[in-house]
Short mmCIF file of C-alpha atoms in Angstrom, two decimals:
data_model
loop_
_atom_site.label_atom_id
_atom_site.label_comp_id
_atom_site.label_asym_id
_atom_site.label_seq_id
_atom_site.Cartn_x
_atom_site.Cartn_y
_atom_site.Cartn_z
CA MET A 1 0.00 0.00 0.00
CA LYS A 2 2.87 2.39 0.72
CA THR A 3 4.33 1.71 -2.72
CA PHE A 4 0.96 2.28 -4.35
CA TYR A 5 0.58 5.54 -2.42
CA TRP A 6 3.89 6.81 -3.80
CA LEU A 7 2.87 5.73 -7.29
CA LEU A 8 -0.24 7.88 -6.92
CA LYS A 9 1.86 10.79 -5.70
CA ARG A 10 4.15 10.34 -8.69
CA GLU A 11 1.17 10.57 -11.05
CA TYR A 12 -0.09 13.67 -9.26
CA TRP A 13 3.31 15.37 -9.34
CA GLU A 14 3.84 14.62 -13.02
CA HIS A 15 0.32 15.64 -14.08
CA ARG A 16 -0.54 18.30 -11.53
CA GLY A 17 -1.19 20.81 -14.32
CA GLY A 18 -4.07 18.76 -15.67
CA LEU A 19 -5.37 17.13 -12.50
CA LEU A 20 -5.32 20.24 -10.29
CA TRP A 21 -4.61 23.47 -12.11
CA ALA A 22 -6.89 22.85 -15.09
CA PRO A 23 -10.08 22.70 -12.95
CA VAL A 24 -8.83 25.50 -10.66
CA ILE A 25 -8.15 27.84 -13.59
CA THR A 26 -11.44 26.86 -15.23
CA GLY A 27 -13.32 27.62 -12.02
CA ALA A 28 -11.55 30.98 -11.66
CA VAL A 29 -12.41 31.90 -15.25
CA PHE A 30 -16.03 30.87 -14.62
CA LEU A 31 -16.25 33.15 -11.56
CA VAL A 32 -14.62 36.05 -13.42
CA LEU A 33 -17.14 35.67 -16.27
CA ASN A 34 -19.98 35.71 -13.74
CA LEU A 35 -18.61 38.88 -12.14
CA MET A 36 -18.26 40.49 -15.57
CA ALA A 37 -21.88 39.60 -16.39
CA ILE A 38 -23.12 41.07 -13.09
CA ILE A 39 -21.10 44.28 -13.53
CA THR A 40 -22.32 44.61 -17.12
CA ALA A 41 -25.94 44.17 -16.04
CA GLU A 42 -25.53 46.75 -13.25
CA VAL A 43 -23.89 49.31 -15.56
CA LEU A 44 -26.43 48.85 -18.35
CA GLY A 45 -29.26 48.94 -15.83
CA SER A 46 -28.16 52.23 -14.32
CA ARG A 47 -27.42 53.71 -17.75
CA HIS A 48 -30.83 52.88 -19.25
CA GLY A 49 -32.88 53.45 -16.14
CA PHE A 50 -33.99 49.93 -15.22
CA GLN A 51 -33.14 47.91 -12.17
CA VAL A 52 -31.37 44.57 -12.05
CA GLY A 53 -32.82 42.69 -9.10
CA GLY A 54 -33.62 45.64 -6.92
CA ASN A 55 -37.05 46.35 -5.48
CA ASP A 56 -38.80 44.36 -8.20
CA PHE A 57 -36.98 41.22 -7.14
CA ARG A 58 -37.63 41.96 -3.48
CA MET A 59 -41.34 42.46 -4.13
CA MET A 60 -41.46 39.25 -6.12
CA ILE A 61 -40.05 37.29 -3.19
CA GLU A 62 -42.41 38.97 -0.71
CA HIS A 63 -45.49 38.14 -2.80
CA ALA A 64 -44.39 34.73 -4.02
CA ASP A 65 -46.27 31.61 -2.97
CA ALA A 66 -44.68 28.33 -1.91
CA GLY A 67 -44.43 27.08 -5.49
CA ASP A 68 -42.71 30.24 -6.71
CA LEU A 69 -40.22 30.09 -3.85
CA ALA A 70 -39.47 26.44 -4.67
CA HIS A 71 -38.74 27.36 -8.28
CA LEU A 72 -36.53 30.23 -7.14
CA GLY A 73 -34.61 27.94 -4.80
CA SER A 74 -34.15 25.44 -7.66
CA ALA A 75 -32.79 28.22 -9.86
CA VAL A 76 -30.23 29.10 -7.19
CA ASP A 77 -29.27 25.42 -6.90
CA VAL A 78 -28.79 25.16 -10.65
CA ALA A 79 -26.60 28.27 -10.51
CA MET A 80 -24.43 26.53 -7.91
CA LEU A 81 -24.16 23.48 -10.16
CA SER A 82 -23.41 25.48 -13.31
CA SER A 83 -19.69 25.65 -12.55
CA MET A 84 -19.50 21.85 -12.61
CA SER A 85 -20.66 21.77 -16.23
CA LEU A 86 -17.64 23.73 -17.47
CA ILE A 87 -15.19 22.15 -15.03
CA GLY A 88 -16.57 18.70 -15.93
CA ILE A 89 -15.90 19.23 -19.64
CA VAL A 90 -12.34 20.30 -18.92
CA MET A 91 -11.86 17.38 -16.53
CA GLY A 92 -13.17 14.94 -19.16
CA LEU A 93 -10.66 16.24 -21.71
CA VAL A 94 -7.86 16.02 -19.15
CA VAL A 95 -8.76 12.41 -18.28
CA LEU A 96 -9.08 11.46 -21.96
CA PHE A 97 -5.64 12.71 -22.95
CA TYR A 98 -4.08 11.60 -19.67
CA CYS A 99 -5.20 8.01 -20.30
CA LEU A 100 -4.04 8.12 -23.91
CA GLY A 101 -0.56 9.23 -22.91
CA SER A 102 -0.29 7.37 -19.61
CA LEU A 103 1.54 4.32 -21.00
CA PHE A 104 2.53 5.52 -24.47
CA ASP A 105 4.60 8.49 -23.23
CA ASP A 106 6.69 6.27 -20.93
CA ARG A 107 7.71 4.17 -23.93
CA ARG A 108 8.27 7.15 -26.18
CA ASP A 109 10.70 8.90 -23.83
CA ARG A 110 12.23 5.58 -22.64
CA SER A 111 11.46 6.34 -19.00
CA VAL A 112 9.61 3.01 -18.94
CA LEU A 113 13.03 1.33 -18.75
CA PHE A 114 13.78 3.18 -15.52
CA TRP A 115 10.40 2.40 -13.96
CA LYS A 116 10.65 -1.27 -14.93
CA SER A 117 14.02 -1.46 -13.21
CA LEU A 118 12.35 -0.61 -9.90
CA PRO A 119 10.70 -3.28 -7.71
CA VAL A 120 7.24 -2.15 -8.81
CA SER A 121 4.90 -4.43 -10.72
CA ASN A 122 3.27 -3.48 -14.00
CA THR A 123 -0.12 -4.09 -12.39
CA SER A 124 0.52 -1.55 -9.63
CA THR A 125 1.80 1.01 -12.11
CA VAL A 126 -1.20 0.71 -14.41
CA LEU A 127 -3.69 0.65 -11.53
CA SER A 128 -2.16 3.84 -10.10
CA LYS A 129 -2.89 5.51 -13.42
CA VAL A 130 -6.43 4.11 -13.43
CA VAL A 131 -7.07 5.46 -9.93
CA SER A 132 -5.60 8.83 -10.88
CA ALA A 133 -7.93 9.10 -13.88
CA ALA A 134 -11.11 7.58 -12.44
CA VAL A 135 -10.93 8.69 -8.78
CA ILE A 136 -8.42 11.47 -8.10
CA ALA A 137 -9.33 13.62 -11.12
CA PRO A 138 -13.12 13.66 -10.42
CA VAL A 139 -12.58 14.20 -6.67
CA ILE A 140 -10.44 17.28 -7.33
CA ALA A 141 -12.92 18.55 -9.94
CA VAL A 142 -15.85 18.10 -7.56
CA PHE A 143 -14.13 19.93 -4.69
CA VAL A 144 -13.18 22.81 -7.00
CA SER A 145 -16.77 22.93 -8.27
CA ILE A 146 -18.12 23.01 -4.71
CA ILE A 147 -15.83 25.92 -3.81
CA CYS A 148 -16.81 27.79 -6.99
CA GLY A 149 -20.50 27.11 -6.35
CA VAL A 150 -20.32 28.45 -2.79
CA ILE A 151 -18.41 31.56 -3.93
CA GLN A 152 -20.94 32.10 -6.70
CA LEU A 153 -23.84 31.79 -4.25
CA VAL A 154 -22.21 34.33 -1.92
CA ILE A 155 -21.63 36.74 -4.83
CA TYR A 156 -25.28 36.56 -5.90
CA ALA A 157 -26.46 36.98 -2.32
CA VAL A 158 -24.25 40.03 -1.75
CA VAL A 159 -25.29 41.69 -5.03
CA LEU A 160 -28.98 41.17 -4.33
CA SER A 161 -28.58 42.35 -0.73
CA LEU A 162 -27.28 45.64 -2.11
CA HIS A 163 -30.64 45.98 -3.85
CA GLY A 164 -32.60 45.45 -0.63
CA VAL A 165 -33.14 41.69 -0.86
CA ASN A 166 -32.86 39.84 2.45
CA ILE A 167 -29.65 37.84 2.07
CA TRP A 168 -30.70 35.22 4.62
CA GLN A 169 -34.04 34.69 2.93
CA LEU A 170 -32.27 34.08 -0.36
CA LEU A 171 -29.85 31.60 1.21
CA THR A 172 -32.69 29.69 2.89
CA LEU A 173 -34.36 29.20 -0.49
CA ALA A 174 -31.30 27.36 -1.82
CA HIS A 175 -30.17 23.87 -0.87
CA PRO A 176 -26.36 24.15 -0.86
CA PHE A 177 -25.79 21.05 1.27
CA ARG A 178 -27.99 19.01 -1.04
CA VAL A 179 -26.02 20.26 -4.04
CA ILE A 180 -22.74 19.38 -2.33
CA GLY A 181 -24.05 15.94 -1.36
CA SER A 182 -25.22 15.25 -4.93
CA LEU A 183 -21.80 16.15 -6.34
CA LEU A 184 -19.87 14.07 -3.81
CA SER A 185 -22.17 11.05 -4.19
CA ALA A 186 -21.66 11.12 -7.97
CA VAL A 187 -17.92 10.34 -7.74
CA PRO A 188 -18.18 6.55 -7.07
CA LEU A 189 -20.77 6.17 -9.82
CA TYR A 190 -18.56 8.13 -12.21
CA THR A 191 -15.66 5.79 -11.44
CA LEU A 192 -17.70 2.74 -12.39
CA TRP A 193 -19.29 4.36 -15.44
CA ALA A 194 -15.99 5.68 -16.82
CA LEU A 195 -14.13 2.38 -16.41
CA PRO A 196 -14.70 1.07 -19.99
CA ALA A 197 -13.49 4.35 -21.48
CA VAL A 198 -10.47 4.49 -19.16
CA GLY A 199 -9.68 0.85 -19.96
CA TRP A 200 -10.01 1.37 -23.73
CA LEU A 201 -7.89 4.52 -23.77
CA MET A 202 -5.16 2.92 -21.65
CA PHE A 203 -5.25 -0.20 -23.79
CA CYS A 204 -4.64 1.94 -26.87
CA SER A 205 -1.89 3.78 -25.00
CA ALA A 206 -0.16 0.49 -24.13
CA TRP A 207 -0.75 -1.26 -27.45
CA SER A 208 -0.25 1.38 -30.16
CA ARG A 209 3.24 2.11 -31.44
CA SER A 210 2.26 5.62 -32.57
CA LYS A 211 -0.68 8.01 -32.51
CA PRO A 212 -2.80 6.37 -29.79
CA PHE A 213 -5.47 9.06 -30.15
CA LEU A 214 -6.15 8.09 -33.78
CA TRP A 215 -6.34 4.39 -32.88
CA ALA A 216 -8.65 5.04 -29.92
CA LEU A 217 -10.97 7.12 -32.09
CA ALA A 218 -10.75 5.31 -35.41
CA VAL A 219 -11.34 1.72 -34.29
CA PRO A 220 -14.75 2.17 -32.58
CA VAL A 221 -15.94 4.70 -35.18
CA VAL A 222 -14.95 2.52 -38.14
CA VAL A 223 -16.56 -0.55 -36.54
CA GLY A 224 -19.68 1.53 -35.86
CA LEU A 225 -19.79 2.63 -39.51
CA MET A 226 -19.42 -0.99 -40.63
CA VAL A 227 -22.28 -2.06 -38.36
CA SER A 228 -24.42 0.77 -39.78
CA TRP A 229 -23.49 -0.22 -43.35
CA PHE A 230 -24.37 -3.87 -42.75
CA GLY A 231 -27.73 -2.74 -41.36
CA ILE A 232 -28.44 -0.48 -44.34
CA MET A 233 -27.49 -3.20 -46.82
CA GLY A 234 -29.65 -5.71 -44.99
CA LEU A 235 -26.79 -8.19 -44.75
CA PHE A 236 -27.10 -8.62 -40.99
CA ASN A 237 -29.77 -7.49 -38.61
CA LEU A 238 -27.40 -5.66 -36.28
CA PRO A 239 -28.60 -3.22 -33.56
CA THR A 240 -27.01 -0.11 -35.06
CA ALA A 241 -28.33 2.48 -32.59
CA TRP A 242 -27.52 0.21 -29.64
CA PHE A 243 -23.92 -0.24 -30.84
CA TRP A 244 -23.31 3.50 -31.20
CA THR A 245 -24.87 4.27 -27.81
CA HIS A 246 -23.52 1.40 -25.70
CA VAL A 247 -20.16 0.76 -27.35
CA VAL A 248 -18.83 3.73 -29.32
CA GLN A 249 -20.08 6.43 -26.97
CA ARG A 250 -19.17 4.43 -23.87
CA VAL A 251 -15.53 3.89 -24.85
CA LEU A 252 -15.04 7.49 -25.98
CA LEU A 253 -17.32 9.75 -23.94
CA SER A 254 -17.77 8.01 -20.59
CA VAL A 255 -14.88 10.00 -19.13
CA PHE A 256 -17.08 13.12 -19.19
CA PRO A 257 -19.15 13.68 -16.03
CA GLY A 258 -22.88 13.47 -16.66
CA SER A 259 -22.54 11.08 -19.59
CA SER A 260 -24.31 8.40 -17.54
CA ILE A 261 -27.40 10.64 -17.43
CA VAL A 262 -27.32 11.16 -21.20
CA PHE A 263 -26.41 7.68 -22.43
CA SER A 264 -27.95 5.44 -19.76
CA ASP A 265 -31.24 3.73 -20.60
CA HIS A 266 -32.10 3.75 -16.89
CA ASN A 267 -31.76 7.51 -16.51
CA LEU A 268 -33.47 8.27 -19.81
CA SER A 269 -36.46 6.05 -18.94
CA THR A 270 -36.92 7.61 -15.51
CA MET A 271 -36.28 11.21 -16.58
CA SER A 272 -39.96 11.74 -17.34
CA ASP A 273 -40.84 10.81 -13.75
CA MET A 274 -38.70 13.61 -12.32
CA ASP A 275 -40.30 16.62 -10.68
CA SER A 276 -39.90 19.55 -13.10
CA SER A 277 -39.81 21.99 -10.17
CA ASP A 278 -36.88 20.12 -8.65
CA PRO A 279 -34.05 19.77 -11.20
CA LEU A 280 -31.74 18.42 -8.50
CA SER A 281 -33.82 15.24 -8.37
CA VAL A 282 -32.00 14.11 -11.53
CA LEU A 283 -28.73 14.12 -9.56
CA SER A 284 -30.10 12.71 -6.32
CA PRO A 285 -28.47 9.44 -5.19
CA GLY A 286 -31.88 7.80 -5.04
CA HIS A 287 -32.17 8.31 -8.79
CA THR A 288 -28.62 8.04 -10.08
CA TYR A 289 -27.71 4.98 -8.04
CA GLY A 290 -30.54 3.06 -9.67
CA LEU A 291 -27.96 2.60 -12.41
CA LEU A 292 -26.29 -0.01 -10.20
CA ALA A 293 -29.21 -2.35 -10.87
CA THR A 294 -28.73 -2.27 -14.66
CA PRO A 295 -26.60 -4.82 -16.55
CA ASN A 296 -25.34 -2.04 -18.82
CA LEU A 297 -23.18 -0.62 -16.04
CA TRP A 298 -21.68 -3.93 -14.93
CA ILE A 299 -21.00 -5.15 -18.46
CA GLY A 300 -19.05 -1.93 -18.96
CA VAL A 301 -17.17 -2.47 -15.70
CA ALA A 302 -16.25 -6.02 -16.79
CA ALA A 303 -15.14 -4.78 -20.22
CA GLY A 304 -13.10 -2.02 -18.61
CA ALA A 305 -11.42 -4.49 -16.23
CA ALA A 306 -10.55 -6.76 -19.18
CA LEU A 307 -9.08 -3.84 -21.14
CA ILE A 308 -7.04 -2.72 -18.13
CA ALA A 309 -5.69 -6.27 -17.75
CA ALA A 310 -4.74 -6.21 -21.44
CA ALA A 311 -3.00 -2.85 -20.89
CA VAL A 312 -0.98 -4.39 -18.05
CA TRP A 313 0.07 -7.27 -20.30
CA PHE A 314 1.05 -5.00 -23.20
CA ARG A 315 3.06 -2.76 -20.87
CA ARG A 316 5.04 -5.82 -19.84
CA VAL A 317 5.72 -7.17 -23.34
CA ARG A 318 5.65 -4.09 -25.59
CA ASP A 319 9.11 -3.02 -26.75
CA ASP A 320 9.28 -0.29 -29.36
CA SER A 321 13.05 -0.48 -29.74
#
């Protein structure tokens, strides 16, 4: 365990720019853009004689019924979550290219010879990279998103308080702890859902002698096009839409947070049952963790484990000299 811990630290040290600073900088840019939008709205409002927030917003809260207040609280919750959308995209790109270069770069710069000379197994080395991509990266992204969401909530509350809105009343309408809980609870599910993509990308990184990105992209897309062509020609009755959704998209896009909501049959089938006045219900553990009961998730986990095992084997035998 101590050796594995130092392997994780090595991955963090070598890729701190992507794992840590990429989400931090993205969050900072997101907050700056929000501040610029608020300042712009205030300046334009004072210049053209209309109020942004102000007494109109205060009167709306005072005369709102329970349903209106619930919708307002949901809007504040969505605003807290909005930073995760941008940070999640950046994190997905970081994980994608990190996995593609995780084993290929060691061979390209010959540092693999040094690491193989150490008393560290190939399995431990590859698993440290898997944990870095599927656990450490989303944990850092979630914590950065939580900090950005809280700062954003405070900024909105302060701006509206300057217009006479009761800051405590606004904060009681939101559900910050529920938002934080939803983000934290999504990490284990993300790890399981992203495993086939992480496994496929690392397999291509270990197997390909050059251009792992092209191999990782071309193979599933070309196979998907062949399946579609066979279906159009009527040669084989192949499930074209199923293949693109459950194979091509899973091995390429599962590293992006939220992809389980978009590509999962379970989440798509239960989306219509969600309360439209409560958008956070889509991210609630009671809803998202229903994915654990679907074979789609566990088939992907098994495929990801098999691909990771293949990556371990290729790291041991591959010699580009």
